mmCIF file of C-alpha atoms in Angstrom:
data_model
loop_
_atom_site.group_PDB
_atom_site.id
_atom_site.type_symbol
_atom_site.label_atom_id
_atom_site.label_comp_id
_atom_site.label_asym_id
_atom_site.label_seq_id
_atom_site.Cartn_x
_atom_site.Cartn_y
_atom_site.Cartn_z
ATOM 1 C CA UNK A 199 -19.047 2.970 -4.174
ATOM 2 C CA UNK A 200 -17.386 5.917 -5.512
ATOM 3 C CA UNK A 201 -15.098 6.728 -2.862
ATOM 4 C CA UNK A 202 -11.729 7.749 -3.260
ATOM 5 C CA UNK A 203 -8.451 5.392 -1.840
ATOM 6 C CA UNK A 204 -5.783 7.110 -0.221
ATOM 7 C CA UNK A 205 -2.805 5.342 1.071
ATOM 8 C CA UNK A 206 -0.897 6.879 3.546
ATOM 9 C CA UNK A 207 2.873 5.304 3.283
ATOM 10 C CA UNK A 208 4.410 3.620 0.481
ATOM 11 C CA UNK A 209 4.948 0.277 0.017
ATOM 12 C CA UNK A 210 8.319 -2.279 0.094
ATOM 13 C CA UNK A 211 9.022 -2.653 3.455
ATOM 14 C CA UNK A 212 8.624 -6.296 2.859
ATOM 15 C CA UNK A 213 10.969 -7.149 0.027
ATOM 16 C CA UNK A 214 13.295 -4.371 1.462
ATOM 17 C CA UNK A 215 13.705 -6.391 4.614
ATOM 18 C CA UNK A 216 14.333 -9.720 2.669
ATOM 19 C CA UNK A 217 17.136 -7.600 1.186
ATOM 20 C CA UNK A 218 18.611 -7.099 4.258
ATOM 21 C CA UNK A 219 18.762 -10.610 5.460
ATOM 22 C CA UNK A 220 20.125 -11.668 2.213
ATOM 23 C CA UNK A 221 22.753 -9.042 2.391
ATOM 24 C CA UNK A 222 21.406 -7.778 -0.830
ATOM 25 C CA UNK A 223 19.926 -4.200 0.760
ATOM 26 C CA UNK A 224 21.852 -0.839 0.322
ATOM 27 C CA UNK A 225 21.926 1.450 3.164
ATOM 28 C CA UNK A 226 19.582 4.076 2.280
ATOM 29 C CA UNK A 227 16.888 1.368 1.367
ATOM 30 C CA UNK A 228 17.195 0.483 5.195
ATOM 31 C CA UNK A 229 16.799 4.059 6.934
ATOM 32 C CA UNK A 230 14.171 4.392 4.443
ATOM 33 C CA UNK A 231 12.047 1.287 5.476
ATOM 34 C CA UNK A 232 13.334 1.788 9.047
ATOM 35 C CA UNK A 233 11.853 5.717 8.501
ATOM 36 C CA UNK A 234 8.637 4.353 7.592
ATOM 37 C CA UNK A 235 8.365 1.255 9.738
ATOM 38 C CA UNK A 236 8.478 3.284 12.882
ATOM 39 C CA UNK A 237 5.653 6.252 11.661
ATOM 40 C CA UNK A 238 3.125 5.180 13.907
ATOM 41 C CA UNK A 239 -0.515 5.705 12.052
ATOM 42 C CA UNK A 240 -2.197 7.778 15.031
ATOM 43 C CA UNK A 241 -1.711 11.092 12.790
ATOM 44 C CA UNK A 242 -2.836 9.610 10.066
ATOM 45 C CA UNK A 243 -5.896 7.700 12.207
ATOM 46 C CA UNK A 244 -6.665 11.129 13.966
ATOM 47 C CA UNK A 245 -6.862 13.315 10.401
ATOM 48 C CA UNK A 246 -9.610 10.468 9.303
ATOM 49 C CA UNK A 247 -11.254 10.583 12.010
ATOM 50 C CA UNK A 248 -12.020 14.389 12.084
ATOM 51 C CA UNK A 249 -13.541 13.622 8.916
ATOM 52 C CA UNK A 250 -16.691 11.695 10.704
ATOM 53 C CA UNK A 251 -19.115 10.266 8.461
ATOM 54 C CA UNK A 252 -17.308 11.336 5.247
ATOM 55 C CA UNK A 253 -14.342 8.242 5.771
ATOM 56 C CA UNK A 254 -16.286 5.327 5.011
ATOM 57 C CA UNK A 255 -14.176 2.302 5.670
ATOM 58 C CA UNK A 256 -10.028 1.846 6.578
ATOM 59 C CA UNK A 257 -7.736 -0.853 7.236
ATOM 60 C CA UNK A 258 -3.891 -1.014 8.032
ATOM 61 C CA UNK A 259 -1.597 -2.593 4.882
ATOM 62 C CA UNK A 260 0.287 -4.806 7.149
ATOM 63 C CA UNK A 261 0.814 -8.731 6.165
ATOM 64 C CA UNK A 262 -1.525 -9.368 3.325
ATOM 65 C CA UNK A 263 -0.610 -6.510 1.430
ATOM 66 C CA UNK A 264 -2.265 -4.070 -0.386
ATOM 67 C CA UNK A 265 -3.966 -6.292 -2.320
ATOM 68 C CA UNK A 266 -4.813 -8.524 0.315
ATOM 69 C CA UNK A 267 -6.029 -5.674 2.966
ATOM 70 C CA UNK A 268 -7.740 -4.167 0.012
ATOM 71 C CA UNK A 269 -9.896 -7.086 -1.203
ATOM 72 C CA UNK A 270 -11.270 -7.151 2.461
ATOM 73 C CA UNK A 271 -12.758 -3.923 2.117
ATOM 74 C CA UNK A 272 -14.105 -4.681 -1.593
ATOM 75 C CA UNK A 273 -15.460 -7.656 -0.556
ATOM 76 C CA UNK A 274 -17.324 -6.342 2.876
ATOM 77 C CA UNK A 275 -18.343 -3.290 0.654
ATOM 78 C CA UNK A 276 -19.894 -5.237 -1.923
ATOM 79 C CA UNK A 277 -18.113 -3.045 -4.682
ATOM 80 C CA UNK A 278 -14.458 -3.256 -7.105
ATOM 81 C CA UNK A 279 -11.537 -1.119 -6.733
ATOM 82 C CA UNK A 280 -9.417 0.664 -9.114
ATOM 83 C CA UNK A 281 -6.064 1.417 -8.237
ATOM 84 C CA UNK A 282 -3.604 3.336 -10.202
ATOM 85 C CA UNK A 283 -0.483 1.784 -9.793
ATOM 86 C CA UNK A 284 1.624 4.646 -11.158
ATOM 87 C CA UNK A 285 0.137 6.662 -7.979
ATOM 88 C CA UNK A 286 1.408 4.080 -5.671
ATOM 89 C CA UNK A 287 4.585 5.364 -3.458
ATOM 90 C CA UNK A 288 7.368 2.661 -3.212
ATOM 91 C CA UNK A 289 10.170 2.894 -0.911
ATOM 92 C CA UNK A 290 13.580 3.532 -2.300
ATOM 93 C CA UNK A 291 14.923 -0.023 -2.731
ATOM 94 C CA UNK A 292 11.654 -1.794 -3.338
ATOM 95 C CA UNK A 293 12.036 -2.214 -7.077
ATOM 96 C CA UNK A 294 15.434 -3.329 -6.990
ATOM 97 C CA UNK A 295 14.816 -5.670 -4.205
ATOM 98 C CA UNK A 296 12.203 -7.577 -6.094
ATOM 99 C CA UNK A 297 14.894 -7.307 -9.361
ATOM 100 C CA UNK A 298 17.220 -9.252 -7.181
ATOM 101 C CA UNK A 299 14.726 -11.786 -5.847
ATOM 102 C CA UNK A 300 14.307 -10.460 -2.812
ATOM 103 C CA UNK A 301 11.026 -11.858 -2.339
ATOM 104 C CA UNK A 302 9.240 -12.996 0.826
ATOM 105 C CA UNK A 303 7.728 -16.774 1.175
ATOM 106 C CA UNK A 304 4.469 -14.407 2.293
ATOM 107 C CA UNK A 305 4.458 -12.018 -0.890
ATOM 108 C CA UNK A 306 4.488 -15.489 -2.494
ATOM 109 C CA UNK A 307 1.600 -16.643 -0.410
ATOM 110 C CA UNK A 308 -0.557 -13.457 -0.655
ATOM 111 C CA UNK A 309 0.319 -13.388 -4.678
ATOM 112 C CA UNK A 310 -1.394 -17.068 -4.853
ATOM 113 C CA UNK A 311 -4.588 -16.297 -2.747
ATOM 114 C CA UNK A 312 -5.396 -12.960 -3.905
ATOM 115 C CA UNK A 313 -4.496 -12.574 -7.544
ATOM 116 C CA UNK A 314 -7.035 -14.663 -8.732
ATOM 117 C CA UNK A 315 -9.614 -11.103 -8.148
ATOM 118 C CA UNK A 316 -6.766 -8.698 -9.675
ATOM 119 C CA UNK A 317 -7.571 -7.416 -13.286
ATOM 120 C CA UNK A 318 -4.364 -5.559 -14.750
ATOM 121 C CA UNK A 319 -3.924 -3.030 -17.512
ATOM 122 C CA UNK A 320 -1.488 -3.646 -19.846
ATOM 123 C CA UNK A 321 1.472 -2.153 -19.332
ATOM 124 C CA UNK A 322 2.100 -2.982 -15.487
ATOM 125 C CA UNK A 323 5.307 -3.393 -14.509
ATOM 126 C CA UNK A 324 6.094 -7.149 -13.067
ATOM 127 C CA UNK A 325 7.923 -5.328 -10.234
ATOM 128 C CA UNK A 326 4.665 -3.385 -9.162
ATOM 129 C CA UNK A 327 2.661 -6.481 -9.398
ATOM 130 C CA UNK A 328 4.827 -7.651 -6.988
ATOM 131 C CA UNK A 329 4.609 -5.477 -4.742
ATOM 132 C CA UNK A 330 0.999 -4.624 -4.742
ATOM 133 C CA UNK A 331 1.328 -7.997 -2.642
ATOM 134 C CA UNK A 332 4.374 -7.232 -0.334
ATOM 135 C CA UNK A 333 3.579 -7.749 3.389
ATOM 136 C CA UNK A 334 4.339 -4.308 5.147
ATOM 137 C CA UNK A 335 5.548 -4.110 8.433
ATOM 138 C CA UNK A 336 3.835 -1.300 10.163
ATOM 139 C CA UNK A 337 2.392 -0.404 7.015
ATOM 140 C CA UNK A 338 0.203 2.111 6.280
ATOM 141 C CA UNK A 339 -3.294 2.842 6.151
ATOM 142 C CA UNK A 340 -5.794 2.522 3.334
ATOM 143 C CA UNK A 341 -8.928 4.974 3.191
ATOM 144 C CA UNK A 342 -12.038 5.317 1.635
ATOM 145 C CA UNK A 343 -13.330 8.464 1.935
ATOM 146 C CA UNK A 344 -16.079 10.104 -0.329
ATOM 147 C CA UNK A 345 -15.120 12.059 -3.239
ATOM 148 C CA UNK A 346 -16.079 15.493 -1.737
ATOM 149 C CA UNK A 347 -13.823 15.188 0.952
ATOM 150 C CA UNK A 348 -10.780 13.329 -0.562
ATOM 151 C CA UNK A 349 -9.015 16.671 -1.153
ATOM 152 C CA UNK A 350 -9.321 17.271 2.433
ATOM 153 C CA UNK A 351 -8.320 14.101 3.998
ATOM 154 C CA UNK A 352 -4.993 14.102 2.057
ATOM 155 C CA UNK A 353 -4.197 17.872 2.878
ATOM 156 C CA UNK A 354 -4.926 17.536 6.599
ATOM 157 C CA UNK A 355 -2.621 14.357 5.955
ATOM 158 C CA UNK A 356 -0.063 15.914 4.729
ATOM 159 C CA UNK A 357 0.388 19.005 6.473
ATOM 160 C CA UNK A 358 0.410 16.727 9.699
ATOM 161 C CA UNK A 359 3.428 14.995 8.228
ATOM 162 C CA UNK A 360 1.662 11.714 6.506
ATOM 163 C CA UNK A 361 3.089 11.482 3.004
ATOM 164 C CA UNK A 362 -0.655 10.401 1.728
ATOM 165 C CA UNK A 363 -1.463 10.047 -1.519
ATOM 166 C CA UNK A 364 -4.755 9.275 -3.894
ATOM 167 C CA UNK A 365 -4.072 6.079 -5.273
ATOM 168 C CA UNK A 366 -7.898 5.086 -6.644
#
C-alpha cells in the first residue's frame, strides 16, 4: 500500500496490430509498435532490481492488459490501485486504431472479465478505456516501488533508455 506504479512502455500494440491485419494501420503506427515490441525488458528488469527491497512487486503487461496484469497484483497485495490515465503513454496509432474498430476478440475478452473491479472518473475517454485492456505483445513492465524510491527507479529507467513513466 502506498507504492508508486511505473510503467515502462506504452500501451497499443494490440489494437495497432489489428490495424495492420485489417489494412487499416499507417506506417509510422507500425515502426512504432514494431520499436516497442522488440525492447526487450532486461534494462528495465535490471534498473528494478538494483533497487532491492524498495520494488515491491512487478509483472509484464502482456495479454491481459494493463488492467488485467494489474488486478493480479491488487488482488495478491490485498490493496486498490489508482491509475492516472492521462499519465499513461500510448503508441502513436493506438487511439485511432480503436476509432476505427480495430479491436482485438482478446481486448474484448479482458474488457468483460476485468471491468467489473474498474472504478472510472468522469471524464475518461472511451478510447483509453479501451485500451487500459489491450493485450500487449512484449509489453512492458508494471512496478511497484515505494514512494521514496519512485524518483529513482524512473531516472535510472530512463537514462538506461526505458521511456518509464509514473502512472499511479
Amino acid at each position: 500500500a502506498g507504492d508508486v506504479l511505473v510503467l515502462t512502455k506504452a500501451l497499443g500494440t494490440g489494437v495497432i496490430s489489428t490495424a495492420l491485419k485489417q489494412g487499416k494501420a499507417e506506417a509510422a503506427w507500425i515502426a512504432a509498435a514494431t520499436k516497442s515490441m522488440t525492447m526487450l525488458n532486461k534494462l528495465a528488469a535490471e534498473a528494478a532490481a538494483e533497487l532491492g527491497d524498495e520494488v515491491h512487486g512487478a509483472t509484464d503487461i502482456t495479454g491481459f492488459g494493463l488492467v488485467g496484469h494489474a488486478r493480479e497484483i491488487a488482488l495478491a497485495s490485498n490493496v486498490s490501485l489508482r491509475i492516472d490515465s492521462a499519465k499513461i503513454p500510448l503508441l502513436a496509432g493506438a487511439v485511432e486504431s480503436v476509432r476505427a474498430g480495430c479491436v482485438p476478440a482478446g481486448l474484448k475478452a479482458n474488457r468483460e472479465f476485468a471491468e467489473c473491479v474498474v472504478e472510472y472518473e468522469d471524464g475518461i475517454p472511451e478510447e483509453m478505456k479501451t485500451i487500459l485492456f489491450d493485450p500487449q505483445t512484449a509489453g512492458g513492465l508494471l512496478i511497484s516501488v515505494a514512494v521514496g524510491s519512485a524518483d529513482a527507479l524512473t531516472r535510472a529507467l530512463q537514462a538506461a533508455g526505458v521511456p518509464a513513466v509514473e502512472i499511479g
